[in-house]
Short mmCIF file of C-alpha atoms in Angstrom, two decimals:
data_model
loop_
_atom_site.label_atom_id
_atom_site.label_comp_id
_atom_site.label_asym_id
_atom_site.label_seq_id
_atom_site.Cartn_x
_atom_site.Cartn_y
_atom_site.Cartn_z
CA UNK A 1 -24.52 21.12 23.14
CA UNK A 2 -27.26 21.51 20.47
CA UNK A 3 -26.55 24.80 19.96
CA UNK A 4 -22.96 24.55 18.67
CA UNK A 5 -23.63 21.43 16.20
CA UNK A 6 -26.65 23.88 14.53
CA UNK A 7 -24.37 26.83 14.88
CA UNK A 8 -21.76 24.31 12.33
CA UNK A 9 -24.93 23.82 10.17
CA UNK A 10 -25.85 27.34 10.51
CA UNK A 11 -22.98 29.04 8.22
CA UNK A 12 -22.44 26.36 4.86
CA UNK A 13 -19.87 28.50 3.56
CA UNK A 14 -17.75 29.96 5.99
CA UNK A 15 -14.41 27.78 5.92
CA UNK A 16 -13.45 28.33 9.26
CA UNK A 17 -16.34 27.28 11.08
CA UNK A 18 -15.61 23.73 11.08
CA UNK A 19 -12.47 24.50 13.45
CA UNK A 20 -14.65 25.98 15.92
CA UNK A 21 -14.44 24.09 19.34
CA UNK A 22 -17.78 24.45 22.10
CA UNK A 23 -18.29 23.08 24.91
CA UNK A 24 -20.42 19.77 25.61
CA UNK A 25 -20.02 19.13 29.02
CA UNK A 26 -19.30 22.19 30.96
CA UNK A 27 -16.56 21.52 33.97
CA UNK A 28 -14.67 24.38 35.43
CA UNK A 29 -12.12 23.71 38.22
CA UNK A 30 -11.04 26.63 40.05
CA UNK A 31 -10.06 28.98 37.30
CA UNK A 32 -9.19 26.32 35.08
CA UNK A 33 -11.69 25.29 31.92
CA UNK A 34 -11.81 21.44 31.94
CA UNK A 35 -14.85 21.04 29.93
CA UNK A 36 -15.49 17.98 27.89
CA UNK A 37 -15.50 20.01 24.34
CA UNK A 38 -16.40 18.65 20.30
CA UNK A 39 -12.65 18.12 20.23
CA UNK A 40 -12.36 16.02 23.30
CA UNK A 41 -15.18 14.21 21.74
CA UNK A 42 -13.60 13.05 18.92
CA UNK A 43 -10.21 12.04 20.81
CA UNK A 44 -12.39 9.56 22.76
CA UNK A 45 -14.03 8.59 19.39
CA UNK A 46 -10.66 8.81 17.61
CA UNK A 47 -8.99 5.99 20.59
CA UNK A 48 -12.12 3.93 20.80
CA UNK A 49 -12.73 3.54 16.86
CA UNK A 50 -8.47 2.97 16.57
CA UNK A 51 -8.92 0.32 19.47
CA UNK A 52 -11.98 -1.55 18.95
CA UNK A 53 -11.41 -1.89 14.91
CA UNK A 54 -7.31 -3.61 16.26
CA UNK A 55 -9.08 -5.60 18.67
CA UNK A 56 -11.99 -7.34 16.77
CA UNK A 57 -10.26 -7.54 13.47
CA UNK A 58 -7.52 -9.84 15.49
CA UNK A 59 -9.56 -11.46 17.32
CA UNK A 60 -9.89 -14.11 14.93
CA UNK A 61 -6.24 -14.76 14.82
CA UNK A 62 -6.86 -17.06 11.98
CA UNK A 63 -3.45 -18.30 10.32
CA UNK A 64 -4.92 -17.37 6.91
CA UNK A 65 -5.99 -13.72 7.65
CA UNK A 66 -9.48 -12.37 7.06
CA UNK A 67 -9.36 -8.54 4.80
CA UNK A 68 -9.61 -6.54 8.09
CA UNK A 69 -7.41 -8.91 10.12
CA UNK A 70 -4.43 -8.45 7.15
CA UNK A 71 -5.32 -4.41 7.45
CA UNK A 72 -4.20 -4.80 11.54
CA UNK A 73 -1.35 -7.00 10.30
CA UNK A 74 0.39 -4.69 7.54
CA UNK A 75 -0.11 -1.68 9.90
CA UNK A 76 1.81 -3.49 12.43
CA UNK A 77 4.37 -5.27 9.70
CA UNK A 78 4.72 -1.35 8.61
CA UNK A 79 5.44 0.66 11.58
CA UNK A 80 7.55 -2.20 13.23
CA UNK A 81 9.52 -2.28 9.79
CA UNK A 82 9.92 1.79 10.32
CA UNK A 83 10.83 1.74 13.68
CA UNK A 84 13.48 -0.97 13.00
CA UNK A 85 15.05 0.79 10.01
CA UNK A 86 15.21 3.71 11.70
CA UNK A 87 16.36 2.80 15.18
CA UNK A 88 17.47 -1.31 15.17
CA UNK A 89 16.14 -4.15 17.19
CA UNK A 90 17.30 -1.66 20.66
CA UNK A 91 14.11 0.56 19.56
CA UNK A 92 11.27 -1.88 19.09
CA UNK A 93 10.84 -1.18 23.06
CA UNK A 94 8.81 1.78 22.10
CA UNK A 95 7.18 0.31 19.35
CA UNK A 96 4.06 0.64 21.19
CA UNK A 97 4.35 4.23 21.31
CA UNK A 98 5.45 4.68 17.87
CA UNK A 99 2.35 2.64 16.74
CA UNK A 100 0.03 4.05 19.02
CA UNK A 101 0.86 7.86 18.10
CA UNK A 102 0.45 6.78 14.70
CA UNK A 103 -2.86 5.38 14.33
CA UNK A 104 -4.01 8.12 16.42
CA UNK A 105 -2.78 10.71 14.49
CA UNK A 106 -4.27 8.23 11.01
CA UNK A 107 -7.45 7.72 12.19
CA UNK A 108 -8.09 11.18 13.77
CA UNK A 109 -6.84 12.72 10.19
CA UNK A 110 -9.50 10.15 8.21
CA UNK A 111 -12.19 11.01 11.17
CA UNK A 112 -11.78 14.60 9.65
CA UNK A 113 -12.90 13.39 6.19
CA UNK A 114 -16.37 12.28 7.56
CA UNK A 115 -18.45 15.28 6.99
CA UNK A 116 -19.51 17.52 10.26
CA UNK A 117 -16.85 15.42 12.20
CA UNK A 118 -14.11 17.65 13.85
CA UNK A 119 -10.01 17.54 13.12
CA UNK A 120 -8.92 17.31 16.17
CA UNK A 121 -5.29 17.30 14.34
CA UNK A 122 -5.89 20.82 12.60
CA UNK A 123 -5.59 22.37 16.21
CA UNK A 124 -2.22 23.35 16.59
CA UNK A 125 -2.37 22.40 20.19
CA UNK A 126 -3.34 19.33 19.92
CA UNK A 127 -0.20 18.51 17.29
CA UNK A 128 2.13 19.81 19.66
CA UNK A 129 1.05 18.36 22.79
CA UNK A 130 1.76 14.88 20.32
CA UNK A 131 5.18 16.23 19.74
CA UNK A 132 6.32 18.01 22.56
CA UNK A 133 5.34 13.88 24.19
CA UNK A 134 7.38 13.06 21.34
CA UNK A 135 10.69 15.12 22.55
CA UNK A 136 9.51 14.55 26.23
CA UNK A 137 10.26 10.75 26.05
CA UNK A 138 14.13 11.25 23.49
CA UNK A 139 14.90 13.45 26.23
CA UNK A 140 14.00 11.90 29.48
CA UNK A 141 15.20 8.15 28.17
CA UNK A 142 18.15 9.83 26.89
CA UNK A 143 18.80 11.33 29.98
CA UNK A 144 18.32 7.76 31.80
CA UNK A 145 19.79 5.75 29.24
CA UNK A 146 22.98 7.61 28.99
CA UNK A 147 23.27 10.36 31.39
CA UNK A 148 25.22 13.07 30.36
CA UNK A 149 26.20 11.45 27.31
CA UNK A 150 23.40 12.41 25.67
CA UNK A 151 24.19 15.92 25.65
CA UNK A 152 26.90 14.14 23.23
CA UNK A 153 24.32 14.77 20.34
CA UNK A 154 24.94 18.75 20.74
CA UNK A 155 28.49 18.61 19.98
CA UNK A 156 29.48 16.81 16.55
CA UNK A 157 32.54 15.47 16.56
CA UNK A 158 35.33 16.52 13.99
CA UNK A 159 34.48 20.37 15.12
CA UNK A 160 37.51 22.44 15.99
CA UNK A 161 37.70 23.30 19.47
CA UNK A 162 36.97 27.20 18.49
CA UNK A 163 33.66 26.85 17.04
CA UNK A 164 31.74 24.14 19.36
CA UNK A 165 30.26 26.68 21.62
CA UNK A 166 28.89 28.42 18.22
CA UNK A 167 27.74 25.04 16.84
CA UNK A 168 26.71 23.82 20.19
CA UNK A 169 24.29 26.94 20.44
CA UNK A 170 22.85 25.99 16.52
CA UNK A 171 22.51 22.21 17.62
CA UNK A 172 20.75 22.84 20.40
CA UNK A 173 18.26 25.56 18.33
CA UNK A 174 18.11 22.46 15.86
CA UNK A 175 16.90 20.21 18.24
CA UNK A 176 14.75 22.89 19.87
CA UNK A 177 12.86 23.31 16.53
CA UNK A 178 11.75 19.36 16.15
CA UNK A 179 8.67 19.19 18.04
CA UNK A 180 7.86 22.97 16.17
CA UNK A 181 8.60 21.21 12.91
CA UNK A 182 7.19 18.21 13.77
CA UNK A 183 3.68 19.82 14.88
CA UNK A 184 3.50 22.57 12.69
CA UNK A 185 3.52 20.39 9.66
CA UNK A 186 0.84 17.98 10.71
CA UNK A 187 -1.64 21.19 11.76
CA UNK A 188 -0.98 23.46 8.72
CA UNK A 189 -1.43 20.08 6.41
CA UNK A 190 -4.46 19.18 7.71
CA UNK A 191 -5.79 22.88 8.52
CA UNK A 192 -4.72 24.18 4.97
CA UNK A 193 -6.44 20.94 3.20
CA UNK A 194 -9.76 20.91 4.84
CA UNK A 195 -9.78 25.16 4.46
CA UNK A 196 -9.77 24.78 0.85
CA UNK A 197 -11.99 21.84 0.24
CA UNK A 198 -14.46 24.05 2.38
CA UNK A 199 -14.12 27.03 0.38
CA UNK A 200 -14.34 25.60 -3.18
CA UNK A 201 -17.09 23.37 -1.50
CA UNK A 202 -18.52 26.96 -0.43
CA UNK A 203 -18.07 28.03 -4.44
CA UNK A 204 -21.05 25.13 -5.04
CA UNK A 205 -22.97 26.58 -2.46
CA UNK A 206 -23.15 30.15 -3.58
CA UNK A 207 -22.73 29.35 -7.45
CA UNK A 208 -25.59 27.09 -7.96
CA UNK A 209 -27.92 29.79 -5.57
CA UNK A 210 -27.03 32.50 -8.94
CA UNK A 211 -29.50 30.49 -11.15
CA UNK A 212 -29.12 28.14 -14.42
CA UNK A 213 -26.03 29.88 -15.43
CA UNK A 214 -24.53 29.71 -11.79
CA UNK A 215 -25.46 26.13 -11.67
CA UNK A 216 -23.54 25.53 -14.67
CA UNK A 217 -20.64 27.31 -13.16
CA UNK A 218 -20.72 25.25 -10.02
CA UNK A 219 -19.47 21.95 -11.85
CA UNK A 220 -15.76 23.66 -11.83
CA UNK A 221 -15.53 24.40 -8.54
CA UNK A 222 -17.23 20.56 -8.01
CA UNK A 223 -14.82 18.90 -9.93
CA UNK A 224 -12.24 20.27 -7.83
CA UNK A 225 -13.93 19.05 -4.77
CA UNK A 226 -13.81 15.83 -5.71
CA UNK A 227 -10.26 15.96 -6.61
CA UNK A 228 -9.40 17.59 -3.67
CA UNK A 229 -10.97 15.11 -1.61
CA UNK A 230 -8.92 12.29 -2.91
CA UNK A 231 -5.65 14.41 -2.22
CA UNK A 232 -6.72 14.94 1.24
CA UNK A 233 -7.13 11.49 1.84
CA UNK A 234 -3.67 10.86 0.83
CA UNK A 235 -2.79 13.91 2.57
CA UNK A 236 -4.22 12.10 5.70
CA UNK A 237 -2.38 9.23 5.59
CA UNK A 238 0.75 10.88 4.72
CA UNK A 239 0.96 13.11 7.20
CA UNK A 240 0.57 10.19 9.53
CA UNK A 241 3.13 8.03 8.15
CA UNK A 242 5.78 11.06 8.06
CA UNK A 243 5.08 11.85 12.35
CA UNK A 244 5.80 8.36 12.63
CA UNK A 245 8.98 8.53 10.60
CA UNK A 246 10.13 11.72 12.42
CA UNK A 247 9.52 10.15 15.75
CA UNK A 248 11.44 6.91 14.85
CA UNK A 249 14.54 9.01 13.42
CA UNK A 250 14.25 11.27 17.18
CA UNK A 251 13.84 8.53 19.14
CA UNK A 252 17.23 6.48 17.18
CA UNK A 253 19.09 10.08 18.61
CA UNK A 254 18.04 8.90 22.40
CA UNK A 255 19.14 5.75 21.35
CA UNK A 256 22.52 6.09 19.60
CA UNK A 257 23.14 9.51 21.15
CA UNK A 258 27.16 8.15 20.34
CA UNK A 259 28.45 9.95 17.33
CA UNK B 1 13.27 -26.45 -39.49
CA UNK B 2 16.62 -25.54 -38.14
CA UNK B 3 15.37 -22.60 -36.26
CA UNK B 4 15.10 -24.17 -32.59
CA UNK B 5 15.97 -21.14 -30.50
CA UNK B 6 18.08 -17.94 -30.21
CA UNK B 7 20.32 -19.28 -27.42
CA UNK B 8 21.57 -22.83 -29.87
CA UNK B 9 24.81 -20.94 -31.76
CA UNK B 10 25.51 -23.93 -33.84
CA UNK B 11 21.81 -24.23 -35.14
CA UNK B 12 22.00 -23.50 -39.38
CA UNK B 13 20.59 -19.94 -40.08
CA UNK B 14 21.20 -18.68 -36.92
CA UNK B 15 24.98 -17.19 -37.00
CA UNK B 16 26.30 -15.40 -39.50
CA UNK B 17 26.81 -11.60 -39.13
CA UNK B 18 23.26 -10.49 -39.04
CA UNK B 19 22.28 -12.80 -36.19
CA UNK B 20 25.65 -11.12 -34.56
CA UNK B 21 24.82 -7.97 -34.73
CA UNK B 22 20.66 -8.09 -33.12
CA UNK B 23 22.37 -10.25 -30.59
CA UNK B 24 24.93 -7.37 -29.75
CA UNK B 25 22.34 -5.23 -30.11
CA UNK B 26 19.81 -6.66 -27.99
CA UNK B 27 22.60 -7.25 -24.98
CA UNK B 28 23.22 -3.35 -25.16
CA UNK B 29 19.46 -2.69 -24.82
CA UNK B 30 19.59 -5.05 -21.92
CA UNK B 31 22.60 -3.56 -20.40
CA UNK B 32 21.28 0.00 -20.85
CA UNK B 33 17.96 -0.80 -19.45
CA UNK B 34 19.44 -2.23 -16.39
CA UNK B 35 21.73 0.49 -15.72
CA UNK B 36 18.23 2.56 -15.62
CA UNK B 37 16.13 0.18 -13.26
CA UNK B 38 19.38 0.77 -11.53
CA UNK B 39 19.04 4.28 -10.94
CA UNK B 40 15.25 4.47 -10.78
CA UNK B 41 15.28 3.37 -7.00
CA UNK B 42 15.77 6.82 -5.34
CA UNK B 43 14.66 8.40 -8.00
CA UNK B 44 11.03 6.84 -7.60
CA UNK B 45 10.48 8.57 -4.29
CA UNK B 46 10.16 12.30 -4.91
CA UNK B 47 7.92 11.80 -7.55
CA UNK B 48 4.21 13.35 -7.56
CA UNK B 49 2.46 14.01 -4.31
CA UNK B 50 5.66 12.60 -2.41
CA UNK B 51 7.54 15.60 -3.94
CA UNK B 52 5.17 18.12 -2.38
CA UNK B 53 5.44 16.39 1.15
CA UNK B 54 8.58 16.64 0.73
CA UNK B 55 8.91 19.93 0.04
CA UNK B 56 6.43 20.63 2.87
CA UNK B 57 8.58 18.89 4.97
CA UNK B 58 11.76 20.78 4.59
CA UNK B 59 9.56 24.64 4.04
CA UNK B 60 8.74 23.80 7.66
CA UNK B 61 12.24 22.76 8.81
CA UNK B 62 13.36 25.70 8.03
CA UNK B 63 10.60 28.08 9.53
CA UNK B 64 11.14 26.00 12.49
CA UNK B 65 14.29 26.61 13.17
CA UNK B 66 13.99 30.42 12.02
CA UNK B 67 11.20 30.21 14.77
CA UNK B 68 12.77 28.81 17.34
CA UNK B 69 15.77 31.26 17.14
CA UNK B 70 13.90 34.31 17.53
CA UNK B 71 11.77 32.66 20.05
CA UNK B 72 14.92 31.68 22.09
CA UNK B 73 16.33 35.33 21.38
CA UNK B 74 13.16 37.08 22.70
CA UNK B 75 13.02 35.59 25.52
CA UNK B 76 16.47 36.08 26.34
CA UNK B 77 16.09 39.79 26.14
CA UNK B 78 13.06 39.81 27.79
CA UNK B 79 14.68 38.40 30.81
CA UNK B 80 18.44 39.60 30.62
CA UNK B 81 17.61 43.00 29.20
CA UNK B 82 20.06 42.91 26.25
CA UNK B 83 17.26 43.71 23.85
CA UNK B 84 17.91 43.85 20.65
CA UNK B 85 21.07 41.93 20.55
CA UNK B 86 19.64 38.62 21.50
CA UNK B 87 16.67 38.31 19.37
CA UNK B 88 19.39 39.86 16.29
CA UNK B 89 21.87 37.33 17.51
CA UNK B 90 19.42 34.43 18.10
CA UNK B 91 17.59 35.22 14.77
CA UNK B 92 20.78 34.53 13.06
CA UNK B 93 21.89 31.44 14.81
CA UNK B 94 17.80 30.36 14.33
CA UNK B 95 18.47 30.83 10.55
CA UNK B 96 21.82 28.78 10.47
CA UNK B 97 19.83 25.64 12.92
CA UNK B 98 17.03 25.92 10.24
CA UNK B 99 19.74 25.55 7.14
CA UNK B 100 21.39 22.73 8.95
CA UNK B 101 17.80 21.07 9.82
CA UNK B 102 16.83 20.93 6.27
CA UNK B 103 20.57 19.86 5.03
CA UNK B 104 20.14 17.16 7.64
CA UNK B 105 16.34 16.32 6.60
CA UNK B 106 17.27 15.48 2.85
CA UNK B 107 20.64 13.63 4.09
CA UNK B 108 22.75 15.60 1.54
CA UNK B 109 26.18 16.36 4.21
CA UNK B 110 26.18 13.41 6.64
CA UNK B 111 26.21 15.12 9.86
CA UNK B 112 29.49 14.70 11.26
CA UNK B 113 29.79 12.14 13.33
#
């Protein structure tokens, strides 16, 4: 366990290190490699930090809300607002979905921003388990909602007879490409941020090592560190905000599969 | 003395064609700056940062669908043995699901419904 926090420590300037994933509790299953690893770490920190700070800051319940109890408030005023845009009063049944996805995906992309903390959301894997969940539940409520109907969402109406099977085919690529979309942006956001604050972080590093001149040097790439910092921030949030869009405006398809 | 407000017509020194013509003025500022605040509303959100989301956004709509298509026609050769037509045809259909995803993602044809 040791050994793969120093090896993080070990390189300061490689930018892909901080990806790296080791293993902290070994636990092998047949021929399957269950171990408890850096990233599962952080999932379990990622759910307990989301849950504990919703369940102490509304504890209180005070009718005149505390800071942190109006932060739990908005969040939920916010998402609920989304989800009832998106998909009417029929879709706040999965509002606890909806709002659970997306303060785990928001606090595991500002967990990121604590230095030496892992991103679990700049694995690729980890974004598309999230959204292939996401396409798992339109489909399967679809399914049981409206049966065959739902296959109703393949086949736009107005279409003359001759070209369904053609657009058909494309609608069913379409839909086929969500969870790729939907994953894909979240990982290469949050991979592609935290690459380049490392390597113009890494610019400091080997800059200031040339001497007064490098030193001087180093304030440039510095700046930009700082700058890029803030953007990431908003980057983080962002990025959570549009996967819980996305999965309102999918889940309003298993919803109102009628066109 | 007699000046007790813009809005009292029949106050002394207050008509006359000079008073007219700021007041006609004035209403056309108005009327032009509402017609603005008007349009500012959509307009607001693909400003700054939210422009490069969005532009993220629909980059990987596209590749998505574009991915998907050759995905789908790979594996379709691989297991009917009509390779290359189905990754050629597939890539193609991909391409036209990854158009229609990002037409779809910024709203512009309302998919027909």
């Amino acid at each position: 366990m040791t050994e793969g926090f120093e090896n993080l420590a070990a390189d300061p300037t490689d930018p892909t290190h901080q990806f790296q994933i080791f293993r902290i509790v070994p636990i092998h299953i047949g021929n399957l490699d269950l171990s408890f690893t850096n990233s599962s770490l952080f999932m379990v920190l990622t759910v307990a930090v989301a849950s504990a700070f919703l369940y102490f800051t509304t504890g209180g319940r005070s009718l005149v809300p505390s800071r942190m109890q109006s932060v739990s408030e908005l969040s939920y005023e916010f998402i609920a607002n989304m989800l009832r845009d998106a998909t009417g009063t029929a879709g706040m049944r999965f509002f606890p979905f909806v709002f659970a996805l997306f303060m785990f995906v928001l606090v595991a992309n500002l967990f990121g921003m604590v230095p030496y903390f892992f991103t679990i959301t700049s694995h690729l894997i980890v974004t598309f388990a999230l959204a292939v969940l996401v396409i798992g539940v339109v489909v399967v409520y679809g399914l049981m909602k409206h049966g065959t109907h739902f296959f109703g969402i393949f086949v736009p109406s107005g279409v003359p007879a001759v070209l369904i099977p053609l657009v058909a085919v494309i609608e069913v690529i379409s839909f086929l490409s969500r969870p790729v979309s939907l994953s894909v942006r979240l990982f290469a956001n949050m991979l592609a941020g935290h690459i380049t604050l490392k390597v113009f972080a890494g610019f400091v590093v080997s800059l200031s090592a040339l001497g007064a001149l490098g030193i001087g040097g180093a304030i440039l790439p510095l700046i930009m560190t700082v700058a890029l910092t803030a953007l990431e921030f908003l980057v983080a949030a962002l990025q959570a905000y549009v996967f819980a869009v996305l999965t309102c405006m999918y889940l309003n398809d298993a919803i109102h599969p009628g066109h | 003395m007699s000046s007790t407000g813009p809005h009292d017509d029949q106050t002394k020194g207050m008509s006359g064609p000079g008073w007219d013509e700021r007041r006609e003025a004035l209403a056309e500022k108005l009327r032009r700056h509402q017609a603005e605040q008007a349009d500012d509303g959509p307009r607001n959100n693909s400003r700054g940062f939210q422009g490069a989301a969005e532009g993220l956004k629909l980059a990987s709509e596209f590749v998505a669908g574009v991915l998907v298509g050759a995905g789908l026609g790979y594996l379709i050769d691989r297991f009917a043995g009509t390779s290359p037509f189905g990754l050629i045809i597939f890539l193609i259909l991909g391409f036209a699901a990854g158009v229609m995803n990002v037409l779809r993602s910024i709203g512009a044809p309302k998919p027909p419904r």
